[in-house]
CSV table of C-alpha atoms and ligand atoms in Angstrom, one decimal:
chain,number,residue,atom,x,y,z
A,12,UNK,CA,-10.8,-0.9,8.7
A,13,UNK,CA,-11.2,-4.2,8.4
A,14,UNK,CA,-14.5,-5.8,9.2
A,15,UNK,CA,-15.2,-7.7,12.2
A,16,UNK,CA,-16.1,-11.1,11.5
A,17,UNK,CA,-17.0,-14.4,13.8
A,18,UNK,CA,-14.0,-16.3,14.1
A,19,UNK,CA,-10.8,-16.5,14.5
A,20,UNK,CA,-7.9,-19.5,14.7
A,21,UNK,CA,-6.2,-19.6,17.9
A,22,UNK,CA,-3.4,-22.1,18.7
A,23,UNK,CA,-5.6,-24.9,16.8
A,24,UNK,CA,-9.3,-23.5,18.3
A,25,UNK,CA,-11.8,-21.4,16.5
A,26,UNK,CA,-12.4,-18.7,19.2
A,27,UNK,CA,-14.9,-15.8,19.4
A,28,UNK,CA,-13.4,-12.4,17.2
A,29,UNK,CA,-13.2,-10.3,20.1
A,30,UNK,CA,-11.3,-12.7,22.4
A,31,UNK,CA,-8.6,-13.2,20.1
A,32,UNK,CA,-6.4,-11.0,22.3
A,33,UNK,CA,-2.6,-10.9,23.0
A,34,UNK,CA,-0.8,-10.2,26.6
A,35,UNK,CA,1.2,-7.0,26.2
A,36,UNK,CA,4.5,-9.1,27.1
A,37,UNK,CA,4.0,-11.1,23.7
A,38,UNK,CA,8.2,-11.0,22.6
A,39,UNK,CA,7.4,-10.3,18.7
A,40,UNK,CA,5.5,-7.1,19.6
A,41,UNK,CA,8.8,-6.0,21.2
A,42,UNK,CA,11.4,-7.5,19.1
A,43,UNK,CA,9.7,-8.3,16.1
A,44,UNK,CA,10.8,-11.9,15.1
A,45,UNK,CA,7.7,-13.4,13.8
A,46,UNK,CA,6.3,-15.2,10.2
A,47,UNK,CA,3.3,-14.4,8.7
A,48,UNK,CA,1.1,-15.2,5.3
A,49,UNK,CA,-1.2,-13.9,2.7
A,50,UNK,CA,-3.2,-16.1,0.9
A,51,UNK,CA,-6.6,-15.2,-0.5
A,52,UNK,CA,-9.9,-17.6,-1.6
A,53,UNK,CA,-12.1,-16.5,-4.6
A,54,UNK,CA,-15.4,-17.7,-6.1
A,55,UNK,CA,-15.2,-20.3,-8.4
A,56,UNK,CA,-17.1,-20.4,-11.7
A,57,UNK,CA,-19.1,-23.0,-10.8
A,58,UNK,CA,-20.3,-21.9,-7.5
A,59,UNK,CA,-17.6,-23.0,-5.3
A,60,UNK,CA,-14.8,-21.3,-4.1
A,61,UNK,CA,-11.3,-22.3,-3.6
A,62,UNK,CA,-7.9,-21.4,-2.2
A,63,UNK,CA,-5.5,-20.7,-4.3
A,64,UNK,CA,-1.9,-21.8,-4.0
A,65,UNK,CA,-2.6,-23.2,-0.7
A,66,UNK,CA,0.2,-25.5,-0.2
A,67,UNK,CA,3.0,-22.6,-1.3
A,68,UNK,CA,1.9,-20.4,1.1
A,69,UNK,CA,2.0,-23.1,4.2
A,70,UNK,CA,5.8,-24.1,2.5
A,71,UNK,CA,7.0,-20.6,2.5
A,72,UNK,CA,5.2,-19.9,6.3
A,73,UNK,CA,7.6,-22.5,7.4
A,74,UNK,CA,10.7,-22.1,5.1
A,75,UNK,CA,10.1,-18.5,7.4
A,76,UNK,CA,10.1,-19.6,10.1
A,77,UNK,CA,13.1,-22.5,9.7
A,78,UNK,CA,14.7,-19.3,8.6
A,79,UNK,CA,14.0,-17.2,11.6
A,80,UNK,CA,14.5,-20.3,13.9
A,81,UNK,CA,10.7,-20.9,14.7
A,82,UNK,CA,9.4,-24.2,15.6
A,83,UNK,CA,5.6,-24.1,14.3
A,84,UNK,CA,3.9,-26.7,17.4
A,85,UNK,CA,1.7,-27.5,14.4
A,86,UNK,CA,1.9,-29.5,11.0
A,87,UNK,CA,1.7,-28.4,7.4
A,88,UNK,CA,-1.7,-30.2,7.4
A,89,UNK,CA,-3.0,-28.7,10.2
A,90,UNK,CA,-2.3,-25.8,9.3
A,91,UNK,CA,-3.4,-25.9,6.0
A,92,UNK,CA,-7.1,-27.4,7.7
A,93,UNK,CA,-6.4,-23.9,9.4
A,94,UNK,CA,-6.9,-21.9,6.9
A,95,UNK,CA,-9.8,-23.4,5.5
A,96,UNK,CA,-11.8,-23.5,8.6
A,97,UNK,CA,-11.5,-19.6,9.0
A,98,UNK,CA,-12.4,-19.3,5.6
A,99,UNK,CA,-15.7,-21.9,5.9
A,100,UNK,CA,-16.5,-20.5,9.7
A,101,UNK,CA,-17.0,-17.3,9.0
A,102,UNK,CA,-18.6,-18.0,5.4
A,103,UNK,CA,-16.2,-16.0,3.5
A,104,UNK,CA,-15.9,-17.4,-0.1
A,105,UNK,CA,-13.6,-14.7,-1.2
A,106,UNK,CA,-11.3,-13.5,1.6
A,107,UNK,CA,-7.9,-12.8,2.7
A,108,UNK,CA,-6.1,-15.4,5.2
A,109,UNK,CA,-3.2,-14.3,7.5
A,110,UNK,CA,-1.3,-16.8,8.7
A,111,UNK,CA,0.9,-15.5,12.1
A,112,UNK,CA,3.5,-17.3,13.9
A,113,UNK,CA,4.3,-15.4,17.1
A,114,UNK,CA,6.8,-15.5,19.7
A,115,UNK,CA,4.2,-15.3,22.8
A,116,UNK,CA,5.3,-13.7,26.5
A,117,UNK,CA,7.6,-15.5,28.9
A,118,UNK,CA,11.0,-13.9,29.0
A,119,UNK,CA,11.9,-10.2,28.0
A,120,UNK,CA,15.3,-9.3,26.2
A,121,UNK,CA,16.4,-10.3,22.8
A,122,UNK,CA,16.7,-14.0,23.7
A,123,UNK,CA,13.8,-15.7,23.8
A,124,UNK,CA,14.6,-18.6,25.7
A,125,UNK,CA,11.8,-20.3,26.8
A,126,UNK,CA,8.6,-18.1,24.8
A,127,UNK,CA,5.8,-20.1,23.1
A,128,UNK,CA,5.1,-20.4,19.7
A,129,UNK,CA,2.4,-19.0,19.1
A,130,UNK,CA,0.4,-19.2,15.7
A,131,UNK,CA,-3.1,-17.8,14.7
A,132,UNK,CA,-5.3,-17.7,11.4
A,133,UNK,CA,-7.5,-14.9,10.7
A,134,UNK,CA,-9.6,-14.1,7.7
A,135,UNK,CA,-10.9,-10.9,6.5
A,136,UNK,CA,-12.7,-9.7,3.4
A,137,UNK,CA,-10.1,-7.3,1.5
A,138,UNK,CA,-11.2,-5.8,-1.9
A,139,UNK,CA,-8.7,-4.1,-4.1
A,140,UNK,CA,-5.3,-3.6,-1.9
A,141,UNK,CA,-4.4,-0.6,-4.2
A,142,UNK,CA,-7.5,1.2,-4.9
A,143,UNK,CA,-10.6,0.6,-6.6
A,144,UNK,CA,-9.4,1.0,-10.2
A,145,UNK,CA,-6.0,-0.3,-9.9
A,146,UNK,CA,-6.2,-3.0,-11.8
A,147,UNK,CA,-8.3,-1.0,-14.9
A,148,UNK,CA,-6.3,2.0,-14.8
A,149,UNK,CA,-3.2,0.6,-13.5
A,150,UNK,CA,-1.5,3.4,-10.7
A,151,UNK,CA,1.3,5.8,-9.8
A,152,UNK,CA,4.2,5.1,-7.9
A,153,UNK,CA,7.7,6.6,-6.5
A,154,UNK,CA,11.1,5.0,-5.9
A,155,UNK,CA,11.5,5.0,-2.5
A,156,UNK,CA,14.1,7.2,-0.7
A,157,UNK,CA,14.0,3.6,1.6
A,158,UNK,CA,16.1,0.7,0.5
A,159,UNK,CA,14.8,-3.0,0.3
A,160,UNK,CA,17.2,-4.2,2.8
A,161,UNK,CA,20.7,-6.2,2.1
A,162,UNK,CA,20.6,-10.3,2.7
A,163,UNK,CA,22.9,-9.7,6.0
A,164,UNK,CA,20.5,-7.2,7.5
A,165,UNK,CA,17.5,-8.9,7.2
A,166,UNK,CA,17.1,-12.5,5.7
A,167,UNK,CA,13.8,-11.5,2.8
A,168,UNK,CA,13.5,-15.0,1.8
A,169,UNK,CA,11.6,-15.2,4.7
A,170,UNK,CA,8.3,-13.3,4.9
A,171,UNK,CA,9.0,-12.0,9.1
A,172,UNK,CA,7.3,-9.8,10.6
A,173,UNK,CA,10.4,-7.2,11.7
A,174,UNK,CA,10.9,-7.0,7.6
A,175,UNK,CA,8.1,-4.7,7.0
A,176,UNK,CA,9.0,-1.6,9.3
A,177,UNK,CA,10.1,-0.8,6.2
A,178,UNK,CA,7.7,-1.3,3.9
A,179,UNK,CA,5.6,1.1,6.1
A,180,UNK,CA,8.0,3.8,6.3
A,181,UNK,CA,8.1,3.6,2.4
A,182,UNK,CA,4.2,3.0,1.6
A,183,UNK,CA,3.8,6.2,4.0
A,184,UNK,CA,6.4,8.4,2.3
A,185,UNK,CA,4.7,7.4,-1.0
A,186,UNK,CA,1.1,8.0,-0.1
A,187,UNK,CA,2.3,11.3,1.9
A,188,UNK,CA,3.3,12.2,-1.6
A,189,UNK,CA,0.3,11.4,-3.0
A,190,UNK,CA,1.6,8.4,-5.1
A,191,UNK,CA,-0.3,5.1,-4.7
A,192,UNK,CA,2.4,2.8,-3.9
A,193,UNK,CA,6.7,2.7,-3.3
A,194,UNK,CA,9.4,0.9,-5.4
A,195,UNK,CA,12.0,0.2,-3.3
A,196,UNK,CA,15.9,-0.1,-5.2
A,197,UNK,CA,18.4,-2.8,-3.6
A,198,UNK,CA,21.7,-1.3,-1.4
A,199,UNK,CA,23.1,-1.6,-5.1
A,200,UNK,CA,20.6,0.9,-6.5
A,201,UNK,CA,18.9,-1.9,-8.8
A,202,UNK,CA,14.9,-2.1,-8.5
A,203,UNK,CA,14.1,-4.3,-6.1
A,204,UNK,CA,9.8,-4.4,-5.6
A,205,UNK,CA,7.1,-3.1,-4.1
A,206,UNK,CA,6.1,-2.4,-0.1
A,207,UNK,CA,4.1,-5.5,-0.7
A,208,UNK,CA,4.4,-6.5,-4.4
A,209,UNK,CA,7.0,-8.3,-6.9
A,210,UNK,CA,7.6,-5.6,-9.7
A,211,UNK,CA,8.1,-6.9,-13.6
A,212,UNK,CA,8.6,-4.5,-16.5
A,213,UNK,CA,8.0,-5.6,-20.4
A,214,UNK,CA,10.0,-4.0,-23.1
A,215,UNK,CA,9.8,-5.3,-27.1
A,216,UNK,CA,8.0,-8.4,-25.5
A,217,UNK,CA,10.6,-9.1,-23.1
A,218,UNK,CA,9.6,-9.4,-19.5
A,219,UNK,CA,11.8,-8.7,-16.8
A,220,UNK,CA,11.9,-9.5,-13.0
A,221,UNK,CA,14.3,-9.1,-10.0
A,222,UNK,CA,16.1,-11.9,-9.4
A,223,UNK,CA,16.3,-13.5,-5.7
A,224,UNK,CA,19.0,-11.6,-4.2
A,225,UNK,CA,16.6,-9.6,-1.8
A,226,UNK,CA,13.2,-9.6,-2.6
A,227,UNK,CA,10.3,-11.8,-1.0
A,228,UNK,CA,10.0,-15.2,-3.7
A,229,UNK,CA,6.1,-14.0,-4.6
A,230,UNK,CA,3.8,-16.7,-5.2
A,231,UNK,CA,2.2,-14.3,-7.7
A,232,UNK,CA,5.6,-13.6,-9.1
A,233,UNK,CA,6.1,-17.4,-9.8
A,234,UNK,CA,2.7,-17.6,-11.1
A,235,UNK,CA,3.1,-15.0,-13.7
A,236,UNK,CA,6.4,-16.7,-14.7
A,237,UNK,CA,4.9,-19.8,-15.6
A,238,UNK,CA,2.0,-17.8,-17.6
A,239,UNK,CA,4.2,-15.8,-19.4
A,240,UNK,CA,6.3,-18.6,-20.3
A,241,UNK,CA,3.2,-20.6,-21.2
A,242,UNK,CA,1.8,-17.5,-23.5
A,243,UNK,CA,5.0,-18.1,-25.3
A,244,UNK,CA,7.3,-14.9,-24.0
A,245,UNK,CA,10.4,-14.7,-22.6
A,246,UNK,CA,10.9,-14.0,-19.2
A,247,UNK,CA,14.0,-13.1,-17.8
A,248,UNK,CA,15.1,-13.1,-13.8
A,249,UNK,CA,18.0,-9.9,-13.7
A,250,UNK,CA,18.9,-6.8,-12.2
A,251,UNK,CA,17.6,-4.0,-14.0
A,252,UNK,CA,17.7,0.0,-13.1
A,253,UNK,CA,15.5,2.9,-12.9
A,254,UNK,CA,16.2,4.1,-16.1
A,255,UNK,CA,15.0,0.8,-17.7
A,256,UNK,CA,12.0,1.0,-15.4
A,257,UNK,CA,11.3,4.8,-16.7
A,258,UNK,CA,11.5,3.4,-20.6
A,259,UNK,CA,10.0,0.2,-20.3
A,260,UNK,CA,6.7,-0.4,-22.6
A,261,UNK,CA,4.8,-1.5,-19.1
A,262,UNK,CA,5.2,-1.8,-15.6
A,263,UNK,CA,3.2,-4.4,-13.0
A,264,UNK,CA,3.1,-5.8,-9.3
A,265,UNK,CA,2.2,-9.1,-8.2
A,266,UNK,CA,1.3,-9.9,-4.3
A,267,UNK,CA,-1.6,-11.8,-3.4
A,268,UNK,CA,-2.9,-8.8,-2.4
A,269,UNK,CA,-2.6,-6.4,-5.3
A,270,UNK,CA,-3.0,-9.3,-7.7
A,271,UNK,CA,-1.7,-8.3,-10.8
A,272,UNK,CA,-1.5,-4.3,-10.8
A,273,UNK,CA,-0.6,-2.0,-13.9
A,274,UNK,CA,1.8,0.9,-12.9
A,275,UNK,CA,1.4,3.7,-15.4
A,276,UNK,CA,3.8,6.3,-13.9
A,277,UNK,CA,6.3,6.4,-12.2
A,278,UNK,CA,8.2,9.5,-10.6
A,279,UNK,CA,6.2,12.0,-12.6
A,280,UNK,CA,7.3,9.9,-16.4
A,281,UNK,CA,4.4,8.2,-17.7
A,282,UNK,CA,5.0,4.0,-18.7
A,283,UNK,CA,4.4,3.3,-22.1
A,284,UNK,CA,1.0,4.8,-23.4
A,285,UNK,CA,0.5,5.9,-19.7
A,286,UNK,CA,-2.7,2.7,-19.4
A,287,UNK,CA,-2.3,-0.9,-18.8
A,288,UNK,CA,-0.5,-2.5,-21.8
A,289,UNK,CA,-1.5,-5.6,-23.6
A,290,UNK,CA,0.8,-8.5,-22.1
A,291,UNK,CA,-0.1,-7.1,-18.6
A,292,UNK,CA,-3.8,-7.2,-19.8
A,293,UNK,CA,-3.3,-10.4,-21.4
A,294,UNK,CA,-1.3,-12.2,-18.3
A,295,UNK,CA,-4.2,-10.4,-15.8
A,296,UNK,CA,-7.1,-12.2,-17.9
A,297,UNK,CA,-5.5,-15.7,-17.8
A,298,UNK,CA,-4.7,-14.7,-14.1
A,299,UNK,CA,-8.4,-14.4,-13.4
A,300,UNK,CA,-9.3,-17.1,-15.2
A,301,UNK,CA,-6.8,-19.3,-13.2
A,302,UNK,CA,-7.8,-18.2,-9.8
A,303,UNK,CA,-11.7,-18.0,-10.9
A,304,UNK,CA,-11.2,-22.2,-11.5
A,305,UNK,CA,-11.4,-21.4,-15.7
A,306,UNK,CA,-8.4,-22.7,-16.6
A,307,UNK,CA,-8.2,-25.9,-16.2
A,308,UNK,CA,-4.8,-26.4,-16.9
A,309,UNK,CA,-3.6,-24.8,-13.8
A,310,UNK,CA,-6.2,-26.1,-11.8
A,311,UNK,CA,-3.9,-27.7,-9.4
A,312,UNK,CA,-2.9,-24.8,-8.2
A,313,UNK,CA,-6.8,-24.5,-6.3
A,314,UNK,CA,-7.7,-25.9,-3.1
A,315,UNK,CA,-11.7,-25.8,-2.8
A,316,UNK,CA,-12.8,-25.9,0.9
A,317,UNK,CA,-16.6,-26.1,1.7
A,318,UNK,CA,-18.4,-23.0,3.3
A,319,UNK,CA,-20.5,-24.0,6.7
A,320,UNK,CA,-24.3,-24.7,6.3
A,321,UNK,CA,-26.2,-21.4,6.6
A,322,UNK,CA,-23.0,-19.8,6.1
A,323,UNK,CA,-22.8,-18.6,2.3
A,324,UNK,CA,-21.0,-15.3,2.3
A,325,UNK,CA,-24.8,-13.9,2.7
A,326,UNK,CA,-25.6,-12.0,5.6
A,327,UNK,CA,-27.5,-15.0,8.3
A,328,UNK,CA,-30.7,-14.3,8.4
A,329,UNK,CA,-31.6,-13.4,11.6
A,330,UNK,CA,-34.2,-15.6,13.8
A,331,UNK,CA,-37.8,-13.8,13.6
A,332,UNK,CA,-38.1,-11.9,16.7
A,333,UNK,CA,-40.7,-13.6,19.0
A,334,UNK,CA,-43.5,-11.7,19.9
A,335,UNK,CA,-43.2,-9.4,22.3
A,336,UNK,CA,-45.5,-10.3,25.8
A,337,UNK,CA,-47.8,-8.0,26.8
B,411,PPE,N1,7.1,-8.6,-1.8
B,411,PPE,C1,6.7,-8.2,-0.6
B,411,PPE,C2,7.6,-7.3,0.2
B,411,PPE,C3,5.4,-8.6,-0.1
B,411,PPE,O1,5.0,-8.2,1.1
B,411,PPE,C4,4.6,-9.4,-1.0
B,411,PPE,C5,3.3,-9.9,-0.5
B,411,PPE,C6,5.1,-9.8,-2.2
B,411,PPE,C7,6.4,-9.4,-2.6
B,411,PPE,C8,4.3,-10.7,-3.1
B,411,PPE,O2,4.3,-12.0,-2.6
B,411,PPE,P1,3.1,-13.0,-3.0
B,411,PPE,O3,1.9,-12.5,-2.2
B,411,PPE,O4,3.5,-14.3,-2.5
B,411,PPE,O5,2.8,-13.0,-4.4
B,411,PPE,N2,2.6,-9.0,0.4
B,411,PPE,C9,1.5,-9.4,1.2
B,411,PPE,C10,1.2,-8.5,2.3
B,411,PPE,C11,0.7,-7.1,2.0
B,411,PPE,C12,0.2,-6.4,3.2
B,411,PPE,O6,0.1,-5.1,3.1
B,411,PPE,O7,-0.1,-7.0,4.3
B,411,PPE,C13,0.4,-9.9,0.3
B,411,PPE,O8,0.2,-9.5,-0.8
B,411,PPE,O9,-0.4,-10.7,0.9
């Protein structure tokens, strides 16, 4: 369940949790043509806090919705003023921003001539997407009996809403099956990523990732790239199969919200030594630090926003009750 917080952003206003409301005519809940975006905010070392990747996130929200024909009625800057004043309204220093652009009601049917655009920013606190010990023990997942679809069937550079009908159906089958997470393969039957995640695999040093043909472009993926590179491995974009995935020294996910995630098994056949391995460990530290505002090198990749006075994160103290008359 997600907490219920203060605040959220409504077509360009902060309004009251509870009001953010939708009419039941609202075209994407029917038709599901929407864009949406996951961005999370962590504490900095130094007391701040800061989001990170900012500006990636607000490109790919509207590379989505150029894709899916969406005019946003807002700017990249507002938008990215958006996201920080969920974030400093409702005094979250580490939380998770959704960014949703939303075909509003007007007309029914498939064509949406004249609906608004709608767009709204909400914030929540979300803790480990994959379970508390994901990232220490690394988890156990399933190739999906789902496909990741084919570029003609549904365009996955975009991150739209319709897209992740899917990714339900698989994360269900998985957890029904008491796995902790699906791998979905292409229409091709090479490995394509997770419900929510980019998958690499690392064998004799090498890493591997899926290459663009259908598979969201992570932010975390292209982050993890770069370190890799920067630790001095190779890292190669290419199809690879099951089988590789089965013998592969170790298995991860990137998203922003399952971070950087071991996988130890998968379909009953343990990964490597069955725990996370050392480059996943290694890239997850420098991840950590990055995001945490220790690495400077990469600090370019923060965006520090400032929280609202009396508004630290810590529960607001509550006025002293006056006493009552008698
Ligand atoms: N593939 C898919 C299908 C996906 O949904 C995500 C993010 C990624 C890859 C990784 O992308 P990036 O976050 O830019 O590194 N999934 C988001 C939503 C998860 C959800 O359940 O909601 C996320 O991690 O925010």
């Amino acid at each position: 369940m997600v907490e219920k917080l203060k605040h959220i952003w409504m077509n360009g206003k902060l309004v009251d949790w509870d009001k953010a409301t939708v009419h039941i005519l609202t075209h994407t809940l029917h038709y599901g043509m929407g864009a949406f975006e996951g961005i999370r905010s962590y504490a900095s070392h130094d007391g701040g806090q800061a989001i990170f990747r900012l500006k990636d996130h607000v490109r790919r929200l509207f590379d989505s919705c150029h894709i899916a024909n969406l005019k946003i009625p807002f700017s990249k800057p507002q938008i990215t003023e958006g996201c920080k004043e969920v974030l400093s309204a409702n005094g979250l220093r580490e939380g998770y921003v959704r960014p949703l652009v939303y075909l509003g009601a007007g007309a029914m049917g498939v064509y949406p001539a004249d609906n608004p655009v709608d767009v709204a920013i909400i914030a929540w606190k979300w803790g480990k997407y994959l379970g508390p010990e994901a990232l220490e023990k690394g988890i156990r997942c399933k190739i999906s009996t789902f496909c990741r679809y084919s570029p003609n069937t549904m365009m996955t550079r975009g991150k739209l809403v319709g897209n992740y009908t899917t990714s339900v159906l698989a994360k269900s089958e998985a957890k029904k099956e008491s796995y902790d997470e699906a791998i979905l393969l292409d229409v091709d039957g090479y490995v394509a990523e997770g419900s929510g995640e980019n998958i690499f695999i690392v064998r004799d040093n090498v890493i591997k990732t899926t290459p663009f043909t259908c598979i969201l472009p992570g932010i975390t993926r292209d982050t993890i790239m770069r370190v890799a590179r920067d630790l001095g491995y190779e890292v190669v974009e290419t199809r690879f199969t099951r089988d590789e995935l089965y013998i592969a020294d170790e298995v991860l996910f990137t998203g922003t919200a399952a971070e950087i995630t071991p996988i130890r098994e998968v379909d009953g056949r343990q990964i490597g030594e069955g725990k996370p391995g050392p480059v996943t460990r290694k890239i997850q530290g420098v991840f950590f630090d990055i995001v945490s505002g220790r690495a400077r090198r990469y600090a370019s990749w923060l965006d520090p926003f400032v929280l609202r006075k009396g508004q630290d994160g810590a529960a607001t103290p509550k006025p002293k009750a006056k006493a009552a008359k008698v």
